Amino acid sequence: AYVDYSKSGAMNVNFQFKNAEGQSHRETIYVTSGKEKGCKNYYESKDGKKKYLPGFTTVNSICLLTIGEELSSIEPEEKVLSLYNWDLKKEAPTKKMVLTELLGQDITLGLVQIKEYKYNDPNKIITKVETKKVFRASDHMTVAEIKAEAEEATFYDEWVDKFTGIVIDNTEGKSNTSSAPAQEKKSLFK
């Protein structure tokens, strides 16, 4: 788990999760907005209430459910990681701020498949896997259930029943055409 920033200045946490069978899931989760919106971990709803960004809530839940600490209380440590370098077109040693306290911790992720149009390409549909809910590994409790001092996890089974085998289709009812004519894209591999 390491911290990074987008070109717009939005902070994200990059995770690599592994399951018991050794399969991995990589995901970048944004925890703040970009510089234009103040690099905040919240937004204001139409009624003026501050609400945490969904990505911040997810990462904060991962922290709470693994080490019992809020994201804000974790001190990242600078480490050298082998990461893909787009300029070199290969993996290279890269300094990043790592959330070392999260390394090796167990967590249960509620992953969903999402079908959507590719960013900046309204003619291409992609399917991605994204974390939508987080559960404590030992008992499948959510942060809300723990705070409410629930005796047992009840939401986990409901969530699994609702989302198992489901693909969330964000293309339904949306046009796949843009006002500008589609331009032929040159392959990066030729």
Short mmCIF file of N, CA and C in Angstrom, two decimals:
data_model
loop_
_atom_site.label_atom_id
_atom_site.label_comp_id
_atom_site.label_asym_id
_atom_site.label_seq_id
_atom_site.Cartn_x
_atom_site.Cartn_y
_atom_site.Cartn_z
N ALA A 1 0.86 -1.17 0.00
CA ALA A 1 0.00 0.00 0.00
C ALA A 1 0.90 1.23 0.00
N TYR A 2 0.85 2.01 -1.08
CA TYR A 2 1.66 3.22 -1.12
C TYR A 2 0.84 4.41 -1.61
N VAL A 3 1.29 5.58 -1.19
CA VAL A 3 0.61 6.84 -1.51
C VAL A 3 1.18 7.40 -2.80
N ASP A 4 0.30 7.98 -3.62
CA ASP A 4 0.73 8.62 -4.86
C ASP A 4 -0.22 9.78 -5.13
N TYR A 5 0.05 10.53 -6.19
CA TYR A 5 -0.76 11.69 -6.56
C TYR A 5 -0.99 11.70 -8.06
N SER A 6 -2.18 12.14 -8.46
CA SER A 6 -2.49 12.29 -9.88
C SER A 6 -1.89 13.60 -10.38
N LYS A 7 -1.98 13.82 -11.68
CA LYS A 7 -1.50 15.09 -12.25
C LYS A 7 -2.27 16.27 -11.69
N SER A 8 -3.53 16.04 -11.30
CA SER A 8 -4.36 17.12 -10.75
C SER A 8 -4.09 17.36 -9.27
N GLY A 9 -3.24 16.53 -8.66
CA GLY A 9 -2.91 16.68 -7.24
C GLY A 9 -3.77 15.85 -6.31
N ALA A 10 -4.66 15.03 -6.85
CA ALA A 10 -5.50 14.17 -6.01
C ALA A 10 -4.65 13.05 -5.42
N MET A 11 -4.77 12.84 -4.11
CA MET A 11 -4.01 11.79 -3.44
C MET A 11 -4.74 10.46 -3.60
N ASN A 12 -3.96 9.41 -3.83
CA ASN A 12 -4.52 8.07 -3.91
C ASN A 12 -3.65 7.09 -3.14
N VAL A 13 -4.24 5.96 -2.81
CA VAL A 13 -3.49 4.87 -2.20
C VAL A 13 -3.57 3.70 -3.17
N ASN A 14 -2.41 3.18 -3.52
CA ASN A 14 -2.31 2.05 -4.43
C ASN A 14 -2.12 0.78 -3.62
N PHE A 15 -3.02 -0.16 -3.82
CA PHE A 15 -2.98 -1.42 -3.07
C PHE A 15 -2.65 -2.58 -3.99
N GLN A 16 -1.98 -3.56 -3.43
CA GLN A 16 -1.90 -4.88 -4.05
C GLN A 16 -2.33 -5.87 -2.99
N PHE A 17 -3.49 -6.49 -3.23
CA PHE A 17 -4.04 -7.47 -2.31
C PHE A 17 -3.75 -8.86 -2.88
N LYS A 18 -3.56 -9.83 -2.00
CA LYS A 18 -3.42 -11.23 -2.42
C LYS A 18 -4.36 -12.07 -1.60
N ASN A 19 -5.03 -13.03 -2.28
CA ASN A 19 -5.91 -13.93 -1.54
C ASN A 19 -5.14 -15.18 -1.12
N ALA A 20 -5.80 -16.09 -0.44
CA ALA A 20 -5.16 -17.30 0.09
C ALA A 20 -4.58 -18.17 -1.02
N GLU A 21 -5.14 -18.08 -2.22
CA GLU A 21 -4.64 -18.88 -3.35
C GLU A 21 -3.51 -18.18 -4.10
N GLY A 22 -3.12 -16.99 -3.65
CA GLY A 22 -2.02 -16.26 -4.28
C GLY A 22 -2.43 -15.35 -5.43
N GLN A 23 -3.74 -15.30 -5.74
CA GLN A 23 -4.20 -14.40 -6.80
C GLN A 23 -4.12 -12.97 -6.27
N SER A 24 -3.77 -12.04 -7.15
CA SER A 24 -3.64 -10.66 -6.69
C SER A 24 -4.69 -9.75 -7.33
N HIS A 25 -4.98 -8.69 -6.63
CA HIS A 25 -5.89 -7.64 -7.09
C HIS A 25 -5.21 -6.32 -6.80
N ARG A 26 -4.97 -5.54 -7.84
CA ARG A 26 -4.36 -4.21 -7.67
C ARG A 26 -5.45 -3.17 -7.87
N GLU A 27 -5.38 -2.14 -7.04
CA GLU A 27 -6.39 -1.09 -7.15
C GLU A 27 -5.83 0.22 -6.65
N THR A 28 -6.14 1.28 -7.37
CA THR A 28 -5.80 2.64 -6.96
C THR A 28 -7.09 3.28 -6.46
N ILE A 29 -7.06 3.74 -5.21
CA ILE A 29 -8.26 4.32 -4.61
C ILE A 29 -7.95 5.76 -4.22
N TYR A 30 -8.70 6.71 -4.77
CA TYR A 30 -8.48 8.13 -4.50
C TYR A 30 -9.09 8.53 -3.17
N VAL A 31 -8.30 9.23 -2.35
CA VAL A 31 -8.75 9.63 -1.02
C VAL A 31 -8.96 11.14 -0.89
N THR A 32 -8.49 11.92 -1.86
CA THR A 32 -8.75 13.36 -1.87
C THR A 32 -9.09 13.80 -3.29
N SER A 33 -9.66 14.99 -3.37
CA SER A 33 -9.91 15.62 -4.66
C SER A 33 -8.60 16.26 -5.14
N GLY A 34 -8.62 16.80 -6.34
CA GLY A 34 -7.44 17.46 -6.89
C GLY A 34 -7.30 18.90 -6.39
N LYS A 35 -6.26 19.57 -6.87
CA LYS A 35 -5.96 20.95 -6.42
C LYS A 35 -7.10 21.91 -6.70
N GLU A 36 -7.78 21.75 -7.85
CA GLU A 36 -8.88 22.65 -8.20
C GLU A 36 -10.00 22.62 -7.17
N LYS A 37 -10.19 21.47 -6.53
CA LYS A 37 -11.26 21.32 -5.53
C LYS A 37 -10.71 21.35 -4.11
N GLY A 38 -9.44 21.74 -3.96
CA GLY A 38 -8.87 21.94 -2.63
C GLY A 38 -8.19 20.76 -1.98
N CYS A 39 -7.98 19.67 -2.72
CA CYS A 39 -7.33 18.47 -2.17
C CYS A 39 -8.01 18.02 -0.88
N LYS A 40 -9.32 17.96 -0.88
CA LYS A 40 -10.09 17.61 0.31
C LYS A 40 -10.52 16.14 0.27
N ASN A 41 -10.71 15.56 1.45
CA ASN A 41 -11.18 14.17 1.52
C ASN A 41 -12.71 14.10 1.63
N TYR A 42 -13.37 15.20 1.36
CA TYR A 42 -14.82 15.26 1.43
C TYR A 42 -15.37 16.14 0.31
N TYR A 43 -16.67 16.08 0.13
CA TYR A 43 -17.39 16.98 -0.77
C TYR A 43 -18.60 17.50 -0.02
N GLU A 44 -19.20 18.54 -0.54
CA GLU A 44 -20.41 19.08 0.09
C GLU A 44 -21.62 18.67 -0.74
N SER A 45 -22.59 18.06 -0.08
CA SER A 45 -23.80 17.62 -0.76
C SER A 45 -24.66 18.85 -1.08
N LYS A 46 -25.73 18.63 -1.83
CA LYS A 46 -26.60 19.73 -2.23
C LYS A 46 -27.22 20.45 -1.04
N ASP A 47 -27.37 19.72 0.08
CA ASP A 47 -27.94 20.35 1.28
C ASP A 47 -26.86 20.97 2.17
N GLY A 48 -25.61 21.05 1.65
CA GLY A 48 -24.53 21.72 2.36
C GLY A 48 -23.78 20.87 3.37
N LYS A 49 -24.12 19.59 3.47
CA LYS A 49 -23.44 18.72 4.43
C LYS A 49 -22.15 18.17 3.83
N LYS A 50 -21.13 18.09 4.68
CA LYS A 50 -19.86 17.51 4.25
C LYS A 50 -19.95 15.99 4.32
N LYS A 51 -19.55 15.33 3.23
CA LYS A 51 -19.57 13.87 3.17
C LYS A 51 -18.21 13.41 2.66
N TYR A 52 -17.67 12.38 3.32
CA TYR A 52 -16.39 11.84 2.88
C TYR A 52 -16.49 11.29 1.47
N LEU A 53 -15.41 11.44 0.69
CA LEU A 53 -15.34 10.83 -0.63
C LEU A 53 -15.42 9.32 -0.47
N PRO A 54 -16.09 8.62 -1.39
CA PRO A 54 -16.20 7.16 -1.27
C PRO A 54 -14.84 6.47 -1.14
N GLY A 55 -13.85 6.93 -1.90
CA GLY A 55 -12.52 6.33 -1.83
C GLY A 55 -11.87 6.52 -0.47
N PHE A 56 -12.05 7.71 0.12
CA PHE A 56 -11.51 7.95 1.45
C PHE A 56 -12.16 7.00 2.45
N THR A 57 -13.48 6.85 2.36
CA THR A 57 -14.20 5.96 3.27
C THR A 57 -13.69 4.53 3.14
N THR A 58 -13.46 4.07 1.92
CA THR A 58 -12.97 2.71 1.69
C THR A 58 -11.59 2.52 2.31
N VAL A 59 -10.66 3.43 2.03
CA VAL A 59 -9.30 3.29 2.56
C VAL A 59 -9.30 3.43 4.08
N ASN A 60 -10.06 4.36 4.61
CA ASN A 60 -10.13 4.52 6.05
C ASN A 60 -10.70 3.25 6.71
N SER A 61 -11.69 2.63 6.06
CA SER A 61 -12.25 1.38 6.57
C SER A 61 -11.21 0.26 6.56
N ILE A 62 -10.41 0.19 5.50
CA ILE A 62 -9.34 -0.82 5.45
C ILE A 62 -8.41 -0.62 6.64
N CYS A 63 -8.05 0.62 6.93
CA CYS A 63 -7.16 0.91 8.06
C CYS A 63 -7.80 0.52 9.39
N LEU A 64 -9.04 0.92 9.59
CA LEU A 64 -9.73 0.63 10.85
C LEU A 64 -9.92 -0.87 11.06
N LEU A 65 -10.26 -1.59 9.99
CA LEU A 65 -10.58 -3.01 10.12
C LEU A 65 -9.35 -3.91 10.17
N THR A 66 -8.19 -3.37 9.85
CA THR A 66 -6.96 -4.18 9.92
C THR A 66 -6.13 -3.83 11.15
N ILE A 67 -5.85 -2.54 11.35
CA ILE A 67 -4.96 -2.15 12.45
C ILE A 67 -5.66 -1.32 13.53
N GLY A 68 -6.95 -1.02 13.32
CA GLY A 68 -7.70 -0.28 14.32
C GLY A 68 -7.34 1.19 14.40
N GLU A 69 -6.73 1.73 13.36
CA GLU A 69 -6.32 3.14 13.33
C GLU A 69 -6.93 3.83 12.11
N GLU A 70 -7.21 5.12 12.25
CA GLU A 70 -7.68 5.93 11.13
C GLU A 70 -6.53 6.14 10.13
N LEU A 71 -6.84 6.34 8.88
CA LEU A 71 -5.83 6.62 7.86
C LEU A 71 -4.96 7.80 8.27
N SER A 72 -5.57 8.83 8.82
CA SER A 72 -4.85 10.05 9.20
C SER A 72 -3.79 9.81 10.27
N SER A 73 -3.89 8.73 11.01
CA SER A 73 -2.91 8.48 12.08
C SER A 73 -1.73 7.62 11.63
N ILE A 74 -1.77 7.15 10.39
CA ILE A 74 -0.68 6.30 9.89
C ILE A 74 0.42 7.19 9.31
N GLU A 75 1.65 6.97 9.76
CA GLU A 75 2.81 7.68 9.23
C GLU A 75 3.44 6.86 8.12
N PRO A 76 3.33 7.30 6.86
CA PRO A 76 3.96 6.55 5.78
C PRO A 76 5.48 6.61 5.89
N GLU A 77 6.14 5.57 5.40
CA GLU A 77 7.59 5.51 5.38
C GLU A 77 8.08 5.44 3.94
N GLU A 78 9.14 6.17 3.65
CA GLU A 78 9.69 6.12 2.29
C GLU A 78 10.38 4.79 2.07
N LYS A 79 9.99 4.12 0.99
CA LYS A 79 10.56 2.83 0.60
C LYS A 79 10.82 2.85 -0.89
N VAL A 80 11.70 1.99 -1.35
CA VAL A 80 11.95 1.84 -2.77
C VAL A 80 11.19 0.60 -3.24
N LEU A 81 10.30 0.81 -4.22
CA LEU A 81 9.48 -0.27 -4.77
C LEU A 81 9.84 -0.46 -6.23
N SER A 82 9.63 -1.67 -6.72
CA SER A 82 9.82 -1.93 -8.15
C SER A 82 8.47 -1.70 -8.83
N LEU A 83 8.35 -0.56 -9.53
CA LEU A 83 7.09 -0.17 -10.16
C LEU A 83 7.32 0.10 -11.64
N TYR A 84 6.24 -0.04 -12.41
CA TYR A 84 6.34 0.22 -13.85
C TYR A 84 6.61 1.70 -14.08
N ASN A 85 7.59 1.99 -14.90
CA ASN A 85 7.96 3.35 -15.28
C ASN A 85 7.57 3.55 -16.74
N TRP A 86 6.62 4.44 -17.00
CA TRP A 86 6.10 4.64 -18.35
C TRP A 86 7.15 5.20 -19.30
N ASP A 87 8.07 6.01 -18.79
CA ASP A 87 9.13 6.56 -19.63
C ASP A 87 10.13 5.48 -20.05
N LEU A 88 10.49 4.63 -19.12
CA LEU A 88 11.44 3.55 -19.40
C LEU A 88 10.77 2.33 -20.03
N LYS A 89 9.45 2.26 -19.91
CA LYS A 89 8.65 1.13 -20.41
C LYS A 89 9.06 -0.20 -19.78
N LYS A 90 9.37 -0.14 -18.49
CA LYS A 90 9.71 -1.34 -17.73
C LYS A 90 9.65 -1.02 -16.24
N GLU A 91 9.71 -2.04 -15.40
CA GLU A 91 9.75 -1.81 -13.96
C GLU A 91 11.10 -1.25 -13.57
N ALA A 92 11.06 -0.33 -12.61
CA ALA A 92 12.30 0.30 -12.15
C ALA A 92 12.15 0.66 -10.67
N PRO A 93 13.27 0.74 -9.93
CA PRO A 93 13.20 1.15 -8.53
C PRO A 93 12.63 2.57 -8.42
N THR A 94 11.61 2.72 -7.56
CA THR A 94 10.91 4.00 -7.42
C THR A 94 10.65 4.27 -5.95
N LYS A 95 10.98 5.49 -5.50
CA LYS A 95 10.71 5.86 -4.11
C LYS A 95 9.24 6.23 -3.96
N LYS A 96 8.59 5.63 -2.96
CA LYS A 96 7.19 5.92 -2.66
C LYS A 96 7.01 5.93 -1.15
N MET A 97 5.96 6.60 -0.71
CA MET A 97 5.59 6.62 0.71
C MET A 97 4.65 5.44 0.95
N VAL A 98 5.11 4.49 1.75
CA VAL A 98 4.40 3.23 1.96
C VAL A 98 3.70 3.23 3.32
N LEU A 99 2.48 2.73 3.33
CA LEU A 99 1.72 2.57 4.58
C LEU A 99 2.11 1.20 5.16
N THR A 100 3.30 1.15 5.77
CA THR A 100 3.89 -0.12 6.19
C THR A 100 3.04 -0.85 7.23
N GLU A 101 2.29 -0.13 8.03
CA GLU A 101 1.45 -0.77 9.04
C GLU A 101 0.38 -1.67 8.43
N LEU A 102 0.02 -1.41 7.17
CA LEU A 102 -1.01 -2.21 6.51
C LEU A 102 -0.45 -3.48 5.87
N LEU A 103 0.86 -3.55 5.70
CA LEU A 103 1.46 -4.69 5.02
C LEU A 103 1.22 -5.98 5.80
N GLY A 104 0.79 -7.01 5.10
CA GLY A 104 0.59 -8.31 5.69
C GLY A 104 -0.69 -8.46 6.51
N GLN A 105 -1.53 -7.44 6.52
CA GLN A 105 -2.78 -7.49 7.29
C GLN A 105 -3.86 -8.23 6.49
N ASP A 106 -4.76 -8.90 7.19
CA ASP A 106 -5.87 -9.59 6.55
C ASP A 106 -7.10 -8.69 6.50
N ILE A 107 -7.80 -8.75 5.37
CA ILE A 107 -9.02 -7.96 5.17
C ILE A 107 -9.91 -8.72 4.20
N THR A 108 -11.20 -8.58 4.31
CA THR A 108 -12.14 -9.16 3.35
C THR A 108 -12.71 -8.02 2.52
N LEU A 109 -12.53 -8.11 1.21
CA LEU A 109 -13.00 -7.07 0.31
C LEU A 109 -14.30 -7.50 -0.38
N GLY A 110 -15.21 -6.58 -0.51
CA GLY A 110 -16.41 -6.77 -1.31
C GLY A 110 -16.12 -6.20 -2.69
N LEU A 111 -15.72 -7.07 -3.62
CA LEU A 111 -15.35 -6.64 -4.97
C LEU A 111 -16.55 -6.77 -5.90
N VAL A 112 -16.67 -5.81 -6.81
CA VAL A 112 -17.71 -5.87 -7.83
C VAL A 112 -17.08 -5.66 -9.20
N GLN A 113 -17.74 -6.25 -10.21
CA GLN A 113 -17.34 -6.00 -11.59
C GLN A 113 -18.19 -4.85 -12.10
N ILE A 114 -17.53 -3.92 -12.80
CA ILE A 114 -18.23 -2.76 -13.33
C ILE A 114 -17.93 -2.66 -14.83
N LYS A 115 -18.99 -2.56 -15.61
CA LYS A 115 -18.88 -2.39 -17.06
C LYS A 115 -19.13 -0.92 -17.36
N GLU A 116 -18.19 -0.29 -18.06
CA GLU A 116 -18.33 1.14 -18.36
C GLU A 116 -17.57 1.49 -19.63
N TYR A 117 -17.84 2.70 -20.12
CA TYR A 117 -17.09 3.18 -21.27
C TYR A 117 -15.70 3.59 -20.81
N LYS A 118 -14.71 3.28 -21.63
CA LYS A 118 -13.33 3.63 -21.30
C LYS A 118 -13.20 5.14 -21.26
N TYR A 119 -12.44 5.62 -20.26
CA TYR A 119 -12.21 7.06 -20.12
C TYR A 119 -11.61 7.60 -21.41
N ASN A 120 -12.18 8.67 -21.93
CA ASN A 120 -11.74 9.34 -23.16
C ASN A 120 -11.90 8.49 -24.42
N ASP A 121 -12.66 7.40 -24.37
CA ASP A 121 -12.92 6.60 -25.57
C ASP A 121 -14.35 6.06 -25.49
N PRO A 122 -15.32 6.86 -25.98
CA PRO A 122 -16.72 6.47 -25.87
C PRO A 122 -17.10 5.28 -26.74
N ASN A 123 -16.17 4.77 -27.53
CA ASN A 123 -16.47 3.63 -28.39
C ASN A 123 -15.97 2.31 -27.82
N LYS A 124 -15.31 2.35 -26.67
CA LYS A 124 -14.77 1.13 -26.09
C LYS A 124 -15.35 0.91 -24.70
N ILE A 125 -15.86 -0.30 -24.48
CA ILE A 125 -16.40 -0.69 -23.18
C ILE A 125 -15.39 -1.58 -22.48
N ILE A 126 -15.16 -1.29 -21.20
CA ILE A 126 -14.24 -2.09 -20.39
C ILE A 126 -14.99 -2.66 -19.19
N THR A 127 -14.44 -3.69 -18.61
CA THR A 127 -14.96 -4.23 -17.35
C THR A 127 -13.81 -4.18 -16.35
N LYS A 128 -14.08 -3.58 -15.20
CA LYS A 128 -13.04 -3.48 -14.17
C LYS A 128 -13.58 -4.07 -12.87
N VAL A 129 -12.67 -4.36 -11.96
CA VAL A 129 -13.02 -4.88 -10.65
C VAL A 129 -12.66 -3.81 -9.64
N GLU A 130 -13.61 -3.51 -8.74
CA GLU A 130 -13.43 -2.41 -7.80
C GLU A 130 -13.95 -2.80 -6.41
N THR A 131 -13.27 -2.30 -5.39
CA THR A 131 -13.71 -2.53 -4.02
C THR A 131 -14.90 -1.63 -3.71
N LYS A 132 -16.01 -2.23 -3.31
CA LYS A 132 -17.21 -1.47 -2.96
C LYS A 132 -17.52 -1.53 -1.47
N LYS A 133 -17.03 -2.56 -0.79
CA LYS A 133 -17.29 -2.69 0.65
C LYS A 133 -16.11 -3.41 1.28
N VAL A 134 -15.89 -3.13 2.56
CA VAL A 134 -14.76 -3.71 3.29
C VAL A 134 -15.29 -4.34 4.57
N PHE A 135 -14.79 -5.55 4.89
CA PHE A 135 -15.22 -6.29 6.07
C PHE A 135 -13.99 -6.76 6.85
N ARG A 136 -14.10 -6.80 8.17
CA ARG A 136 -13.01 -7.33 8.98
C ARG A 136 -12.88 -8.81 8.68
N ALA A 137 -11.67 -9.27 8.47
CA ALA A 137 -11.43 -10.65 8.04
C ALA A 137 -11.88 -11.67 9.07
N SER A 138 -11.70 -11.39 10.33
CA SER A 138 -11.97 -12.38 11.37
C SER A 138 -13.45 -12.70 11.56
N ASP A 139 -14.32 -11.72 11.34
CA ASP A 139 -15.75 -11.95 11.62
C ASP A 139 -16.70 -11.28 10.63
N HIS A 140 -16.16 -10.67 9.58
CA HIS A 140 -16.94 -10.01 8.53
C HIS A 140 -17.76 -8.81 9.00
N MET A 141 -17.35 -8.22 10.11
CA MET A 141 -18.03 -7.02 10.61
C MET A 141 -17.61 -5.81 9.75
N THR A 142 -18.52 -4.85 9.61
CA THR A 142 -18.22 -3.58 8.96
C THR A 142 -17.85 -2.56 10.04
N VAL A 143 -17.30 -1.43 9.61
CA VAL A 143 -16.99 -0.36 10.55
C VAL A 143 -18.27 0.08 11.28
N ALA A 144 -19.37 0.23 10.53
CA ALA A 144 -20.63 0.67 11.13
C ALA A 144 -21.12 -0.33 12.18
N GLU A 145 -21.00 -1.62 11.90
CA GLU A 145 -21.45 -2.63 12.86
C GLU A 145 -20.60 -2.60 14.13
N ILE A 146 -19.30 -2.41 13.97
CA ILE A 146 -18.41 -2.35 15.13
C ILE A 146 -18.73 -1.12 15.97
N LYS A 147 -18.91 0.03 15.32
CA LYS A 147 -19.24 1.26 16.05
C LYS A 147 -20.57 1.14 16.77
N ALA A 148 -21.52 0.40 16.18
CA ALA A 148 -22.84 0.20 16.80
C ALA A 148 -22.81 -0.91 17.85
N GLU A 149 -21.64 -1.51 18.03
CA GLU A 149 -21.46 -2.60 18.99
C GLU A 149 -22.40 -3.77 18.72
N ALA A 150 -22.57 -4.07 17.43
CA ALA A 150 -23.40 -5.21 17.03
C ALA A 150 -22.78 -6.51 17.55
N GLU A 151 -23.62 -7.46 17.86
CA GLU A 151 -23.14 -8.74 18.39
C GLU A 151 -22.53 -9.60 17.30
N GLU A 152 -23.06 -9.48 16.07
CA GLU A 152 -22.52 -10.28 14.96
C GLU A 152 -22.73 -9.53 13.66
N ALA A 153 -21.97 -9.97 12.65
CA ALA A 153 -22.07 -9.37 11.32
C ALA A 153 -23.36 -9.83 10.66
N THR A 154 -24.16 -8.89 10.18
CA THR A 154 -25.37 -9.25 9.45
C THR A 154 -25.32 -8.72 8.01
N PHE A 155 -24.61 -7.62 7.81
CA PHE A 155 -24.57 -6.99 6.49
C PHE A 155 -23.81 -7.82 5.47
N TYR A 156 -22.79 -8.54 5.90
CA TYR A 156 -21.94 -9.32 4.99
C TYR A 156 -22.77 -10.27 4.13
N ASP A 157 -23.61 -11.09 4.75
CA ASP A 157 -24.40 -12.06 3.99
C ASP A 157 -25.36 -11.36 3.02
N GLU A 158 -25.95 -10.26 3.45
CA GLU A 158 -26.83 -9.49 2.56
C GLU A 158 -26.05 -8.97 1.36
N TRP A 159 -24.85 -8.45 1.62
CA TRP A 159 -24.02 -7.89 0.56
C TRP A 159 -23.62 -8.97 -0.43
N VAL A 160 -23.18 -10.12 0.08
CA VAL A 160 -22.76 -11.23 -0.78
C VAL A 160 -23.94 -11.70 -1.63
N ASP A 161 -25.11 -11.85 -1.04
CA ASP A 161 -26.29 -12.28 -1.79
C ASP A 161 -26.64 -11.29 -2.90
N LYS A 162 -26.51 -10.02 -2.61
CA LYS A 162 -26.88 -8.99 -3.59
C LYS A 162 -25.90 -8.89 -4.75
N PHE A 163 -24.58 -9.04 -4.48
CA PHE A 163 -23.59 -8.75 -5.52
C PHE A 163 -22.89 -9.95 -6.14
N THR A 164 -23.06 -11.15 -5.61
CA THR A 164 -22.41 -12.32 -6.20
C THR A 164 -22.93 -12.56 -7.61
N GLY A 165 -22.00 -12.63 -8.56
CA GLY A 165 -22.36 -12.92 -9.95
C GLY A 165 -22.95 -11.74 -10.70
N ILE A 166 -22.98 -10.57 -10.10
CA ILE A 166 -23.58 -9.38 -10.72
C ILE A 166 -22.49 -8.53 -11.36
N VAL A 167 -22.78 -7.99 -12.54
CA VAL A 167 -21.92 -7.00 -13.17
C VAL A 167 -22.72 -5.70 -13.19
N ILE A 168 -22.17 -4.67 -12.58
CA ILE A 168 -22.82 -3.35 -12.58
C ILE A 168 -22.57 -2.72 -13.94
N ASP A 169 -23.64 -2.46 -14.68
CA ASP A 169 -23.52 -1.94 -16.04
C ASP A 169 -23.75 -0.43 -16.05
N ASN A 170 -22.66 0.31 -16.10
CA ASN A 170 -22.75 1.78 -16.15
C ASN A 170 -22.88 2.30 -17.57
N THR A 171 -23.08 1.39 -18.54
CA THR A 171 -23.29 1.82 -19.93
C THR A 171 -24.77 1.87 -20.27
N GLU A 172 -25.61 1.21 -19.48
CA GLU A 172 -27.04 1.17 -19.77
C GLU A 172 -27.65 2.56 -19.76
N GLY A 173 -28.36 2.87 -20.82
CA GLY A 173 -29.04 4.15 -20.91
C GLY A 173 -28.13 5.31 -21.25
N LYS A 174 -26.87 5.03 -21.51
CA LYS A 174 -25.93 6.09 -21.85
C LYS A 174 -25.47 5.90 -23.28
N SER A 175 -25.33 6.97 -23.97
CA SER A 175 -24.90 6.93 -25.36
C SER A 175 -23.42 6.61 -25.43
N ASN A 176 -23.06 5.83 -26.44
CA ASN A 176 -21.65 5.54 -26.65
C ASN A 176 -21.05 6.39 -27.76
N THR A 177 -21.75 7.47 -28.10
CA THR A 177 -21.24 8.35 -29.14
C THR A 177 -20.87 9.69 -28.55
N SER A 178 -19.91 10.32 -29.16
CA SER A 178 -19.53 11.66 -28.72
C SER A 178 -19.88 12.64 -29.82
N SER A 179 -19.90 13.91 -29.51
CA SER A 179 -20.24 14.92 -30.50
C SER A 179 -19.14 15.06 -31.54
N ALA A 180 -17.91 14.74 -31.17
CA ALA A 180 -16.80 14.81 -32.11
C ALA A 180 -16.68 13.46 -32.82
N PRO A 181 -16.31 13.49 -34.10
CA PRO A 181 -16.16 12.22 -34.80
C PRO A 181 -15.00 11.42 -34.20
N ALA A 182 -15.18 10.10 -34.16
CA ALA A 182 -14.13 9.24 -33.61
C ALA A 182 -12.91 9.28 -34.52
N GLN A 183 -11.76 9.40 -33.90
CA GLN A 183 -10.52 9.42 -34.67
C GLN A 183 -9.85 8.06 -34.55
N GLU A 184 -9.24 7.65 -35.63
CA GLU A 184 -8.55 6.37 -35.61
C GLU A 184 -7.35 6.49 -34.66
N LYS A 185 -7.22 5.52 -33.79
CA LYS A 185 -6.12 5.54 -32.82
C LYS A 185 -4.97 4.70 -33.36
N LYS A 186 -3.79 5.22 -33.21
CA LYS A 186 -2.60 4.50 -33.60
C LYS A 186 -2.21 3.55 -32.48
N SER A 187 -1.91 2.31 -32.84
CA SER A 187 -1.56 1.31 -31.84
C SER A 187 -0.25 1.67 -31.16
N LEU A 188 -0.19 1.49 -29.86
CA LEU A 188 1.04 1.73 -29.12
C LEU A 188 2.06 0.60 -29.35
N PHE A 189 1.59 -0.53 -29.91
CA PHE A 189 2.44 -1.69 -30.04
C PHE A 189 3.01 -1.86 -31.44
N LYS A 190 2.79 -0.94 -32.33
CA LYS A 190 3.32 -1.04 -33.70
C LYS A 190 4.37 0.00 -33.94
#
